[in-house]
PDB file of N, CA and C in Angstrom:
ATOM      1  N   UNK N  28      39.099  47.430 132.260  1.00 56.00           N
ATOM      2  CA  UNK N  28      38.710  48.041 130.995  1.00 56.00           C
ATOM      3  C   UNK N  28      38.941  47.071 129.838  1.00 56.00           C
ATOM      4  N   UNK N  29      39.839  46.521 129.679  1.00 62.00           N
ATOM      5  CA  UNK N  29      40.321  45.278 129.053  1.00 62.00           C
ATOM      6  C   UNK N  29      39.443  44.073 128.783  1.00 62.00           C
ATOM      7  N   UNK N  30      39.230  43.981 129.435  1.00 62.00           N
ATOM      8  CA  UNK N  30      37.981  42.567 130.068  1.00 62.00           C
ATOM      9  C   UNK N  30      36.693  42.868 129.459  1.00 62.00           C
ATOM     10  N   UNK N  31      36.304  44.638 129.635  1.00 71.00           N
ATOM     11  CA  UNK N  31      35.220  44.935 129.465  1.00 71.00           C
ATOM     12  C   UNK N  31      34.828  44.820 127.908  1.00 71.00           C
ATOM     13  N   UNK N  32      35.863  45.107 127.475  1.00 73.00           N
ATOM     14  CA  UNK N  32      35.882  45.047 125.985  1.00 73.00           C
ATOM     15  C   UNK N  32      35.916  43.723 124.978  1.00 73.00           C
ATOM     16  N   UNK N  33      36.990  42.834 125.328  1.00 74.00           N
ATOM     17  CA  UNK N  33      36.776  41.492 125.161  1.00 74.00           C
ATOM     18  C   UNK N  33      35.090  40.940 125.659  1.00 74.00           C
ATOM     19  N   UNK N  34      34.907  41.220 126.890  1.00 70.00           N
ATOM     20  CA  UNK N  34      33.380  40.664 127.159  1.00 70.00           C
ATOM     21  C   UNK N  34      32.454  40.847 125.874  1.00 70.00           C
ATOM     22  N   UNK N  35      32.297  42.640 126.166  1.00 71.00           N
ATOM     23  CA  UNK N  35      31.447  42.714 124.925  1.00 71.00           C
ATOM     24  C   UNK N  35      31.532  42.159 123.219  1.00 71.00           C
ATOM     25  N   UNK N  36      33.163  41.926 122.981  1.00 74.00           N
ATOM     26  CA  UNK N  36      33.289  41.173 121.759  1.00 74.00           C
ATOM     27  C   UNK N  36      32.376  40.120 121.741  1.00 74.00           C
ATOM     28  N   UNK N  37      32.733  39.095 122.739  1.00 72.00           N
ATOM     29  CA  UNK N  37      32.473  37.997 122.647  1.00 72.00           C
ATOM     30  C   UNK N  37      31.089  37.495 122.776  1.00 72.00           C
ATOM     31  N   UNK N  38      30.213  38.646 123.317  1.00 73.00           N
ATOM     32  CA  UNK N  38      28.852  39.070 123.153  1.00 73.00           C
ATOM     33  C   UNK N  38      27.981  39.113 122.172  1.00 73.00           C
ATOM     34  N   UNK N  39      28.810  39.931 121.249  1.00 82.00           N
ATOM     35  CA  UNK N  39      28.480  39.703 120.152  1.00 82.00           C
ATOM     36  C   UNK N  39      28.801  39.141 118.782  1.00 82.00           C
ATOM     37  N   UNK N  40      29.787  38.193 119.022  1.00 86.00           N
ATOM     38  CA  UNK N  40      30.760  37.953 118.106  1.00 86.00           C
ATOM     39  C   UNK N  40      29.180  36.619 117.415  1.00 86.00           C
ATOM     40  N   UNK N  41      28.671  35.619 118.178  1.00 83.00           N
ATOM     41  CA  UNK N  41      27.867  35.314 117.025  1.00 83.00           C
ATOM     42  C   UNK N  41      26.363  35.477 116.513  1.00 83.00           C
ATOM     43  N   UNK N  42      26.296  36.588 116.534  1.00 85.00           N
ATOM     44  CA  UNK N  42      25.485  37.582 115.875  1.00 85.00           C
ATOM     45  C   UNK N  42      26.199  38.322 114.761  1.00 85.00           C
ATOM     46  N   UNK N  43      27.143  39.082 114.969  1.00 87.00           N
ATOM     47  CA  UNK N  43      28.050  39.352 113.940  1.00 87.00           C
ATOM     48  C   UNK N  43      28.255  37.993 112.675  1.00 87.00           C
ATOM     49  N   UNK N  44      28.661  37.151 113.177  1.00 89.00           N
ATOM     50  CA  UNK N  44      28.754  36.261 112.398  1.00 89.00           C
ATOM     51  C   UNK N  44      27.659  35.243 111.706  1.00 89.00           C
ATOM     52  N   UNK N  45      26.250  35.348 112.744  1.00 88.00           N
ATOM     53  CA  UNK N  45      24.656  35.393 111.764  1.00 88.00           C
ATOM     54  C   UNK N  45      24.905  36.054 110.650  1.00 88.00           C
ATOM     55  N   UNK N  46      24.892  37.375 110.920  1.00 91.00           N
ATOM     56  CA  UNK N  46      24.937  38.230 110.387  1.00 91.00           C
ATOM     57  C   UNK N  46      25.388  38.347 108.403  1.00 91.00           C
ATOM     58  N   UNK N  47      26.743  37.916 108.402  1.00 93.00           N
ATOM     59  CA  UNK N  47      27.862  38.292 107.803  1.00 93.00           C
ATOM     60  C   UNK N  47      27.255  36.827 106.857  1.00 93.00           C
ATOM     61  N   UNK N  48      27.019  35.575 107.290  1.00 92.00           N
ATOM     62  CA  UNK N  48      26.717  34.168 106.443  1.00 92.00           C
ATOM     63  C   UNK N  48      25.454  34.718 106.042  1.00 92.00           C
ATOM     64  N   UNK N  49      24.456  35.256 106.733  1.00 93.00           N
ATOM     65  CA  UNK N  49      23.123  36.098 105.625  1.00 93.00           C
ATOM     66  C   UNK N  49      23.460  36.652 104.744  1.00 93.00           C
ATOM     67  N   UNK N  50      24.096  37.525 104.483  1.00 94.00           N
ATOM     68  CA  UNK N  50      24.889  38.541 103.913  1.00 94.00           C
ATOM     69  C   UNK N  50      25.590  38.078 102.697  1.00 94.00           C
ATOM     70  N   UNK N  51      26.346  37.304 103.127  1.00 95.00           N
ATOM     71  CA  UNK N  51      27.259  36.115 102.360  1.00 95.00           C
ATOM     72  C   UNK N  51      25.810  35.301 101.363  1.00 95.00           C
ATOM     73  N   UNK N  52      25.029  34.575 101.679  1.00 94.00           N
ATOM     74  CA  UNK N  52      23.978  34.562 101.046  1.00 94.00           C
ATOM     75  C   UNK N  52      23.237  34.634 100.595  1.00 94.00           C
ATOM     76  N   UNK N  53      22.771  36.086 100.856  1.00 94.00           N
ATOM     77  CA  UNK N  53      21.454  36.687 100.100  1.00 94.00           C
ATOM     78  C   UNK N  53      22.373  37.377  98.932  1.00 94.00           C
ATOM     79  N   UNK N  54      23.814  37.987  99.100  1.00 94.00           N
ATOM     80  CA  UNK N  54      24.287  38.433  97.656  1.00 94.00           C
ATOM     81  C   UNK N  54      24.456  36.780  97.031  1.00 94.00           C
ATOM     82  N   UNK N  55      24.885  35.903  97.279  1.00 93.00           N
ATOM     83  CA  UNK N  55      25.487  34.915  96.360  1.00 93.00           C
ATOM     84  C   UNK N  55      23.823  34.892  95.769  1.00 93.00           C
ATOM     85  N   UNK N  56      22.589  34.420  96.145  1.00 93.00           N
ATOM     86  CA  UNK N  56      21.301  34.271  95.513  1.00 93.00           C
ATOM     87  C   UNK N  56      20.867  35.368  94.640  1.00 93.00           C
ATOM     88  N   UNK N  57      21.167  36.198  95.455  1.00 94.00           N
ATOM     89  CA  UNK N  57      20.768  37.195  94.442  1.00 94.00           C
ATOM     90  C   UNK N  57      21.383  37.888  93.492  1.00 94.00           C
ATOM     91  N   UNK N  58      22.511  37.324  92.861  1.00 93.00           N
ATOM     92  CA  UNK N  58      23.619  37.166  91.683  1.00 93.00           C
ATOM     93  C   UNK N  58      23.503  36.046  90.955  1.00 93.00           C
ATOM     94  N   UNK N  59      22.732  35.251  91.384  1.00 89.00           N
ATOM     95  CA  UNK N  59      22.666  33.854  90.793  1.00 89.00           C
ATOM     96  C   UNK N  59      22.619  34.099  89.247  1.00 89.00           C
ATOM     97  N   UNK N  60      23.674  33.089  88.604  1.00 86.00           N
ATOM     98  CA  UNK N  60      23.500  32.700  86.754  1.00 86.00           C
ATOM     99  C   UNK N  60      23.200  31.466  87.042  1.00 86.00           C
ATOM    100  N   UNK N  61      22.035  30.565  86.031  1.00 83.00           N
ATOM    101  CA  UNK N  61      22.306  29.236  86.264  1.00 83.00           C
ATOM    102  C   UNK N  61      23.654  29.175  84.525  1.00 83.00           C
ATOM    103  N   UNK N  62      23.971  29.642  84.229  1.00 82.00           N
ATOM    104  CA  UNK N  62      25.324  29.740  83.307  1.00 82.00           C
ATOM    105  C   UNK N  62      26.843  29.891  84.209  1.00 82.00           C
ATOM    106  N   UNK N  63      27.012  30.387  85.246  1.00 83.00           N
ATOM    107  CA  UNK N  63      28.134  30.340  85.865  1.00 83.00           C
ATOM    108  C   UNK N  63      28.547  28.607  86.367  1.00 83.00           C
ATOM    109  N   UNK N  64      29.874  28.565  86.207  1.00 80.00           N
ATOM    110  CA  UNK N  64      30.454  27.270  86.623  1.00 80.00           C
ATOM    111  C   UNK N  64      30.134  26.839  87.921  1.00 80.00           C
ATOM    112  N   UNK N  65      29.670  25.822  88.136  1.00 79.00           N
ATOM    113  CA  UNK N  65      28.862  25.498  89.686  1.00 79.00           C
ATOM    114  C   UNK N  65      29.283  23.799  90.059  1.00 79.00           C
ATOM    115  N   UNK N  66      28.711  23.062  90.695  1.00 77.00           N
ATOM    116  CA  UNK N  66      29.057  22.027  90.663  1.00 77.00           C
ATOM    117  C   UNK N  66      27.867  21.187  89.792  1.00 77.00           C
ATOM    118  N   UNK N  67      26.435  21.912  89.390  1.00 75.00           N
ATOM    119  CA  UNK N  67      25.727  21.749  88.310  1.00 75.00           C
ATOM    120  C   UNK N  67      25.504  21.357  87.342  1.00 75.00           C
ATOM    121  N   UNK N  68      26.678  22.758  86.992  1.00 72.00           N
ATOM    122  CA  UNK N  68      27.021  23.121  85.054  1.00 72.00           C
ATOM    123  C   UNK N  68      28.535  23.343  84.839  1.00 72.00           C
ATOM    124  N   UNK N  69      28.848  22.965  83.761  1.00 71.00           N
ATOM    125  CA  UNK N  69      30.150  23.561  83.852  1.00 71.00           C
ATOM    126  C   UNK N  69      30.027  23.321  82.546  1.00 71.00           C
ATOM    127  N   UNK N  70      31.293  24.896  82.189  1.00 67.00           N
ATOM    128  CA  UNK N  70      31.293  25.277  80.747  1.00 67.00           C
ATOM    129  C   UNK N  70      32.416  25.054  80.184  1.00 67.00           C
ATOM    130  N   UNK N  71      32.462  24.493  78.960  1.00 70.00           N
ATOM    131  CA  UNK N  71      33.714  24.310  78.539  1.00 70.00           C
ATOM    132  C   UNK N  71      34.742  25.418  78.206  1.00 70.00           C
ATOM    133  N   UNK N  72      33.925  26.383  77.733  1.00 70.00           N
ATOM    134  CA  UNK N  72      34.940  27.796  77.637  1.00 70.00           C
ATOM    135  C   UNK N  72      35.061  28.387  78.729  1.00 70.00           C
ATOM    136  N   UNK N  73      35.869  29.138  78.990  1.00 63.00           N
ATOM    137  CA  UNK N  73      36.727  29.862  80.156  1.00 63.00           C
ATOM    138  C   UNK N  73      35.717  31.374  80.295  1.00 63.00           C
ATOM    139  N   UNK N  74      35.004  31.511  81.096  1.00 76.00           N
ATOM    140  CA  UNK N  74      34.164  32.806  81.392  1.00 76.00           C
ATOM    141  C   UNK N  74      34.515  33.197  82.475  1.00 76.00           C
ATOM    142  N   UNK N  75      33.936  34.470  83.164  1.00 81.00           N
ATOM    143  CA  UNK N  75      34.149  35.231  84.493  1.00 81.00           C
ATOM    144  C   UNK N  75      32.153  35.126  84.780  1.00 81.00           C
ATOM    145  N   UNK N  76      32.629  35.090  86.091  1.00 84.00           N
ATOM    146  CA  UNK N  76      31.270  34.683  86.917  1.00 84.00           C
ATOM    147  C   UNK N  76      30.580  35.884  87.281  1.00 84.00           C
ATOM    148  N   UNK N  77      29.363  35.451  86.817  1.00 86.00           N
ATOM    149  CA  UNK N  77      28.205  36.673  87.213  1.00 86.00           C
ATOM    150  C   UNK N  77      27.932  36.640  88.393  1.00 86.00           C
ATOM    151  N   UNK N  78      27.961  36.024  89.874  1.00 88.00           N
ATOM    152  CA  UNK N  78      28.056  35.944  90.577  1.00 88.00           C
ATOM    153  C   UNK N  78      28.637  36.829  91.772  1.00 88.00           C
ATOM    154  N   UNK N  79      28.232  37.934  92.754  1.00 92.00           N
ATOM    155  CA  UNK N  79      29.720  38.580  93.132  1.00 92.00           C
ATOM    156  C   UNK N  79      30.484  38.034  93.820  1.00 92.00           C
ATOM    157  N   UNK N  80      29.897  37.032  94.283  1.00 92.00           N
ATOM    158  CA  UNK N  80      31.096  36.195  95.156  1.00 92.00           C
ATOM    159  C   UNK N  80      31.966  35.355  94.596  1.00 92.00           C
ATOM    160  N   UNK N  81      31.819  35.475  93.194  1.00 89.00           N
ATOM    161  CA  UNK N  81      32.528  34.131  92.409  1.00 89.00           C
ATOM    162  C   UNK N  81      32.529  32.622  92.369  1.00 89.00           C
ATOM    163  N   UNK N  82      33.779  31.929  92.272  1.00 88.00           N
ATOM    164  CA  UNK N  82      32.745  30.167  92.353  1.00 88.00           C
ATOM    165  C   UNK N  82      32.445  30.077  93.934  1.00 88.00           C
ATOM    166  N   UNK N  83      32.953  30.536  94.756  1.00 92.00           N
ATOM    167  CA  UNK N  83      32.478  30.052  95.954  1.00 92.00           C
ATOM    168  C   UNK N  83      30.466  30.714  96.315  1.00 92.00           C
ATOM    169  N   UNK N  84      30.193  31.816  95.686  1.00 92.00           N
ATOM    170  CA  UNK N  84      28.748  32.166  95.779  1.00 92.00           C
ATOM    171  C   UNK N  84      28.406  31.516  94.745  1.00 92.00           C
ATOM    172  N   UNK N  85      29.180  31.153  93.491  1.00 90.00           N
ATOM    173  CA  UNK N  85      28.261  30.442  92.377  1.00 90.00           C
ATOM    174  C   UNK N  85      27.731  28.860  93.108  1.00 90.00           C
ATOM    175  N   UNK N  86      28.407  28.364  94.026  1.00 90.00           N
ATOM    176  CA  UNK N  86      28.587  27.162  94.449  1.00 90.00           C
ATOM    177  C   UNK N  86      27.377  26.879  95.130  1.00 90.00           C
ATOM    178  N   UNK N  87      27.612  27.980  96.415  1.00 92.00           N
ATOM    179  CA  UNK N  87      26.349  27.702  97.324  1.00 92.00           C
ATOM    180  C   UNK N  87      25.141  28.156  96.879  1.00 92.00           C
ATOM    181  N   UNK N  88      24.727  29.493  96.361  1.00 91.00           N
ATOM    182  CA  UNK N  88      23.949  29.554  95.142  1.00 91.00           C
ATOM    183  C   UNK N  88      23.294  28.195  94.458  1.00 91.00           C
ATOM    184  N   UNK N  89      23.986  27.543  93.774  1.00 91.00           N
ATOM    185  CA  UNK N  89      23.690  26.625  93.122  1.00 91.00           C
ATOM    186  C   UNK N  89      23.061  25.493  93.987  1.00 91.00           C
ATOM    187  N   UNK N  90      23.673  25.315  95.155  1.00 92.00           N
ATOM    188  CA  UNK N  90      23.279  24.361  96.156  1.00 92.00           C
ATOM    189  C   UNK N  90      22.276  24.459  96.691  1.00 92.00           C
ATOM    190  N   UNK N  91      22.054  25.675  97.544  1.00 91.00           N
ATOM    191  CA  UNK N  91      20.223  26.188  97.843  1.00 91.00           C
ATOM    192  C   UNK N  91      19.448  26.004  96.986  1.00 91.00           C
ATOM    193  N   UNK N  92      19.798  26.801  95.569  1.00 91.00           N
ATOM    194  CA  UNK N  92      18.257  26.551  94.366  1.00 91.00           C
ATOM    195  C   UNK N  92      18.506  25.100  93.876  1.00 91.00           C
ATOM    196  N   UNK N  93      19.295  24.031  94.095  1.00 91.00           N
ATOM    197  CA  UNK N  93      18.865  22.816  94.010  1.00 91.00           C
ATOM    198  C   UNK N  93      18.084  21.973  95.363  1.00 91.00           C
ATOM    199  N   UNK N  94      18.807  22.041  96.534  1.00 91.00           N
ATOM    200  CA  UNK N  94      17.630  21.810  97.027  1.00 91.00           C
ATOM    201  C   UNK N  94      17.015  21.975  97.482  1.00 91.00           C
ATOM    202  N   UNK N  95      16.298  23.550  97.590  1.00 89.00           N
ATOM    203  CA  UNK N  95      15.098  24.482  97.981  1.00 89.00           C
ATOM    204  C   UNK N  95      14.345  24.534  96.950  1.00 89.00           C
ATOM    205  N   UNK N  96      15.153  25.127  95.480  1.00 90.00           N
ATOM    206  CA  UNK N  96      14.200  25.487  95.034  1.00 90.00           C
ATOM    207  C   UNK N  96      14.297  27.216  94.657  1.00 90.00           C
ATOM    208  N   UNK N  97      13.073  27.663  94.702  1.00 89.00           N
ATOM    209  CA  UNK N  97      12.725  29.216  94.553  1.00 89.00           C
ATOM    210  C   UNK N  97      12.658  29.525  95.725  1.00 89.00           C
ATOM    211  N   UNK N  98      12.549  28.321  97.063  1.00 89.00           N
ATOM    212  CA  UNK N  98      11.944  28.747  98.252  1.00 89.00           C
ATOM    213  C   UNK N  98      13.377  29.244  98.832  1.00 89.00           C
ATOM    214  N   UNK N  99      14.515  28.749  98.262  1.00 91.00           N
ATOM    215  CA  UNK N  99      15.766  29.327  98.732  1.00 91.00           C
ATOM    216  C   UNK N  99      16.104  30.772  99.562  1.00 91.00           C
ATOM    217  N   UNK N 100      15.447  31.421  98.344  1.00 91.00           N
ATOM    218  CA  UNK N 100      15.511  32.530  98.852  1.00 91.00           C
ATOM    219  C   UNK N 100      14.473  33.199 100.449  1.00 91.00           C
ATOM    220  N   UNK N 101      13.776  32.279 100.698  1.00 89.00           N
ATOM    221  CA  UNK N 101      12.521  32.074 101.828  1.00 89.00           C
ATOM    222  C   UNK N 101      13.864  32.107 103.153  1.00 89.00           C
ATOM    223  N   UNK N 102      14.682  31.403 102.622  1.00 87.00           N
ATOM    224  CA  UNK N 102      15.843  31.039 104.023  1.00 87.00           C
ATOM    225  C   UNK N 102      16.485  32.392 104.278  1.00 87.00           C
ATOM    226  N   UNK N 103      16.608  33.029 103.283  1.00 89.00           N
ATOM    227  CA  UNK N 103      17.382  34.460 104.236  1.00 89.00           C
ATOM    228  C   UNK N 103      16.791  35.001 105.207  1.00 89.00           C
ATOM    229  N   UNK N 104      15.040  35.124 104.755  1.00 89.00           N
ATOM    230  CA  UNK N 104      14.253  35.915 106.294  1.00 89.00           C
ATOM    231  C   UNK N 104      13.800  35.059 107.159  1.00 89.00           C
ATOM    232  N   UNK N 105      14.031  33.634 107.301  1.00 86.00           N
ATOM    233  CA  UNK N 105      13.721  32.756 108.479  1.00 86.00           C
ATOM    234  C   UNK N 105      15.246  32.887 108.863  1.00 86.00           C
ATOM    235  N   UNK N 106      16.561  32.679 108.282  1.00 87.00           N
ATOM    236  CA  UNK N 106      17.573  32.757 109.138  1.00 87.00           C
ATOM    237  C   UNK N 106      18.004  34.465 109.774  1.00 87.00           C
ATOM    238  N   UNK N 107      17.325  35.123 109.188  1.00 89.00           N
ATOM    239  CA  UNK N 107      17.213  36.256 110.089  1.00 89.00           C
ATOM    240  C   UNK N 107      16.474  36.434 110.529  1.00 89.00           C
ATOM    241  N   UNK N 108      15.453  35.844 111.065  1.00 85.00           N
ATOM    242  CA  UNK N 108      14.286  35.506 111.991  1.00 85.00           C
ATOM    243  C   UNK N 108      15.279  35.115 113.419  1.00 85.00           C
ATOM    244  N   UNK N 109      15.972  33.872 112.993  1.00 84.00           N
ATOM    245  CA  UNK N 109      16.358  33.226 113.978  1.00 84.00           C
ATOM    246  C   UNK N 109      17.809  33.989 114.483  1.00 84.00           C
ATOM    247  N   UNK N 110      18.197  34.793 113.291  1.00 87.00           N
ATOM    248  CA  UNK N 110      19.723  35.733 114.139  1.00 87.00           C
ATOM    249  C   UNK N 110      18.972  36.366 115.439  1.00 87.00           C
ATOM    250  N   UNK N 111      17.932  37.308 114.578  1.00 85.00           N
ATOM    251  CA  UNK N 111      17.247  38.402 116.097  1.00 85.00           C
ATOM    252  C   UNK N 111      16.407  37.381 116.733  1.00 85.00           C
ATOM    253  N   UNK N 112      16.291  36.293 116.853  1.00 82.00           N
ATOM    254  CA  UNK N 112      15.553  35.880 118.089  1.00 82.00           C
ATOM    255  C   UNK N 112      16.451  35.213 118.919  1.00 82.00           C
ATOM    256  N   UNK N 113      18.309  34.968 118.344  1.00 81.00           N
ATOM    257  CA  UNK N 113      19.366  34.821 119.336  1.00 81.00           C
ATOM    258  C   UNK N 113      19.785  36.006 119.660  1.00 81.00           C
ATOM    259  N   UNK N 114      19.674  37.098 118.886  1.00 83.00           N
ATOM    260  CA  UNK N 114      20.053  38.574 119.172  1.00 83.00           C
ATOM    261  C   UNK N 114      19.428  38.746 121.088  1.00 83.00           C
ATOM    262  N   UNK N 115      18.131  38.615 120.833  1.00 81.00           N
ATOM    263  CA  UNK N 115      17.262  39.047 121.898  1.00 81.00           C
ATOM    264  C   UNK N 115      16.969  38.620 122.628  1.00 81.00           C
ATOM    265  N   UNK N 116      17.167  36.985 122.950  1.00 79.00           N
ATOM    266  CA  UNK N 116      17.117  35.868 124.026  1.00 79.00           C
ATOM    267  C   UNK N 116      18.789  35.492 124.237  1.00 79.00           C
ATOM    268  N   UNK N 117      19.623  35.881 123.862  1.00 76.00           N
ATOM    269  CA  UNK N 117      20.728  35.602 124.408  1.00 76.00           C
ATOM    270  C   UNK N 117      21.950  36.594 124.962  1.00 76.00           C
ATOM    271  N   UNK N 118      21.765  37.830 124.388  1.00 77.00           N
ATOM    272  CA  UNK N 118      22.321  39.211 123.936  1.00 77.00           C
ATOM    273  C   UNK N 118      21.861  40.465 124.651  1.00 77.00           C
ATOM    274  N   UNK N 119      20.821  40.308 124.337  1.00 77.00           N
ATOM    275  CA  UNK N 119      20.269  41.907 125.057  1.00 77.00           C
ATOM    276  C   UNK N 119      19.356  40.785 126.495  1.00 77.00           C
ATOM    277  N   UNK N 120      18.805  39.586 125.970  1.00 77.00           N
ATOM    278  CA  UNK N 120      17.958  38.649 127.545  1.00 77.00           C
ATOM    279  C   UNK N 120      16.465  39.905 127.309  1.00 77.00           C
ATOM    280  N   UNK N 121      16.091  40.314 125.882  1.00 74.00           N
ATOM    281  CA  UNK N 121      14.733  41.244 126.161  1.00 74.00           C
ATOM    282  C   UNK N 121      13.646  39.901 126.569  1.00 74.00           C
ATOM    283  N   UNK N 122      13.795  39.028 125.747  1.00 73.00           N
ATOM    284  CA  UNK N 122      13.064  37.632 126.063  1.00 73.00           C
ATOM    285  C   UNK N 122      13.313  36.542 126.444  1.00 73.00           C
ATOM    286  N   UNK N 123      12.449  35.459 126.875  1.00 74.00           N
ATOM    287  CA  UNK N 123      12.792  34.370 127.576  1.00 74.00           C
ATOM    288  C   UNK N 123      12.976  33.010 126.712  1.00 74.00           C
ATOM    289  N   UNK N 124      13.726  31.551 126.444  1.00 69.00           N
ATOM    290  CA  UNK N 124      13.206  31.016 125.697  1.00 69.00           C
ATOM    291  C   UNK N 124      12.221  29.945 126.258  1.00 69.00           C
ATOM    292  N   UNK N 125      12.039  29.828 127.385  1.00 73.00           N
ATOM    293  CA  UNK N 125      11.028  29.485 127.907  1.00 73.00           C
ATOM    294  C   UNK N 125       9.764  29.943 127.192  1.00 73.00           C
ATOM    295  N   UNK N 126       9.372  30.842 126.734  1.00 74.00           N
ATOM    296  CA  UNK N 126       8.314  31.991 126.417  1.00 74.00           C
ATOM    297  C   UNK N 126       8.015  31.583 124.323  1.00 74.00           C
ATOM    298  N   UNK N 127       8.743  31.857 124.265  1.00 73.00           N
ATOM    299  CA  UNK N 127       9.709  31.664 122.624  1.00 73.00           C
ATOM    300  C   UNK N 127       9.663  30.617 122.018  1.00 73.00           C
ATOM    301  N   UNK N 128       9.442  29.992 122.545  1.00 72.00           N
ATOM    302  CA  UNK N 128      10.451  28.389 121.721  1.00 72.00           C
ATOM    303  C   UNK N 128       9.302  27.736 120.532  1.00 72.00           C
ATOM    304  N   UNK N 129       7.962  28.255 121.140  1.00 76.00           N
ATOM    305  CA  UNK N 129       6.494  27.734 120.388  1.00 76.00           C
ATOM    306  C   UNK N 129       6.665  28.114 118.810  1.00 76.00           C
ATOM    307  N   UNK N 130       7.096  29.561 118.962  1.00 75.00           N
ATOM    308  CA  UNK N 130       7.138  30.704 118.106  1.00 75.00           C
ATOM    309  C   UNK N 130       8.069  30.178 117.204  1.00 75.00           C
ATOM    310  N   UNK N 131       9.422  29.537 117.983  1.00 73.00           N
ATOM    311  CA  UNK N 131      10.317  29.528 116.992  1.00 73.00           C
ATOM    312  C   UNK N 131      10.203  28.397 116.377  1.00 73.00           C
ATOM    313  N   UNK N 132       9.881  27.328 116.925  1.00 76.00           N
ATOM    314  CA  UNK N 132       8.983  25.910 116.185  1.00 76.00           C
ATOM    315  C   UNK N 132       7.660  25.908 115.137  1.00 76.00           C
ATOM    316  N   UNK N 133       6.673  27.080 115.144  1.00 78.00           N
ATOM    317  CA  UNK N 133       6.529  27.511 114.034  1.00 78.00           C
ATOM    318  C   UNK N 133       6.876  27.896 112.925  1.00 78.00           C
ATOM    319  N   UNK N 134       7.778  28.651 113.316  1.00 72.00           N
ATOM    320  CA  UNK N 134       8.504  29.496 111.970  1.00 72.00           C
ATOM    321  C   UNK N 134       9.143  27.943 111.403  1.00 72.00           C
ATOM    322  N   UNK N 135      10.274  27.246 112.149  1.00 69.00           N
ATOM    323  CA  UNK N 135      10.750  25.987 111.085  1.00 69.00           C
ATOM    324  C   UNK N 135       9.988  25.051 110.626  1.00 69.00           C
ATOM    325  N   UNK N 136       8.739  24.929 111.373  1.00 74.00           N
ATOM    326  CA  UNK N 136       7.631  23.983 111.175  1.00 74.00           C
ATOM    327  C   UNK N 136       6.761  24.193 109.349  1.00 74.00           C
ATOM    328  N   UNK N 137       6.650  25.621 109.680  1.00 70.00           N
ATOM    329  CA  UNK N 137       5.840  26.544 108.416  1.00 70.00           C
ATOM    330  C   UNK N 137       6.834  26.527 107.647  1.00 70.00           C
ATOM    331  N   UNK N 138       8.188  26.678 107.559  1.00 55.00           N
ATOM    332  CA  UNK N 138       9.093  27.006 106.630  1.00 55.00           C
ATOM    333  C   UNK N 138       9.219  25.567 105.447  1.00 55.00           C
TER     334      UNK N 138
END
């Protein structure tokens, strides 16, 4: 019973953790100030960050829309493209990556 449970952790432990760095990202972008202290900009007066993650989302935030762009935000639904296509070829095995791999070389190809 023990085993069974650890197994399944470890099953899903990086998917969970896809998961949680999307998450972690799409709020830091989508809080973005280009006025919050970043490695960017920095303000000489002492403010609180619009950001909800604070300097660490002001940071990476800042890092994507420098070098993405607007397309930054494009990376949350290709990296959750690629969580559920490890979700489902590694996790549940619904697909093969034999089968897959064309698909998934598109998506980074187009991206």
């Amino acid at each position: 019973m023990k085993y069974d449970v650890l197994e399944k952790i470890s099953k899903y432990w990086m998917t969970a953790t896809l998961l949680s760095v999307e998450l972690f990202l799409a709020g830091a972008l989508w809080t973005f100030s280009a006025t919050d202290s970043s490695w960017f900009y920095h303000a000489t007066q002492l403010q609180s960050y619009h950001n909800m993650f604070g300097f660490i989302g002001s940071n990476c935030a800042s890092w994507f829309i420098y070098l993405f762009g607007r397309t930054a935000f494009l990376s949350i639904f290709v990296a959750l493209y690629f969580t559920a296509f490890h979700f489902f070829v590694y996790v549940v095995k619904k697909i093969e990556m034999r089968t897959e791999w064309d698909r998934a070389f598109a998506v980074v190809v187009g991206f």
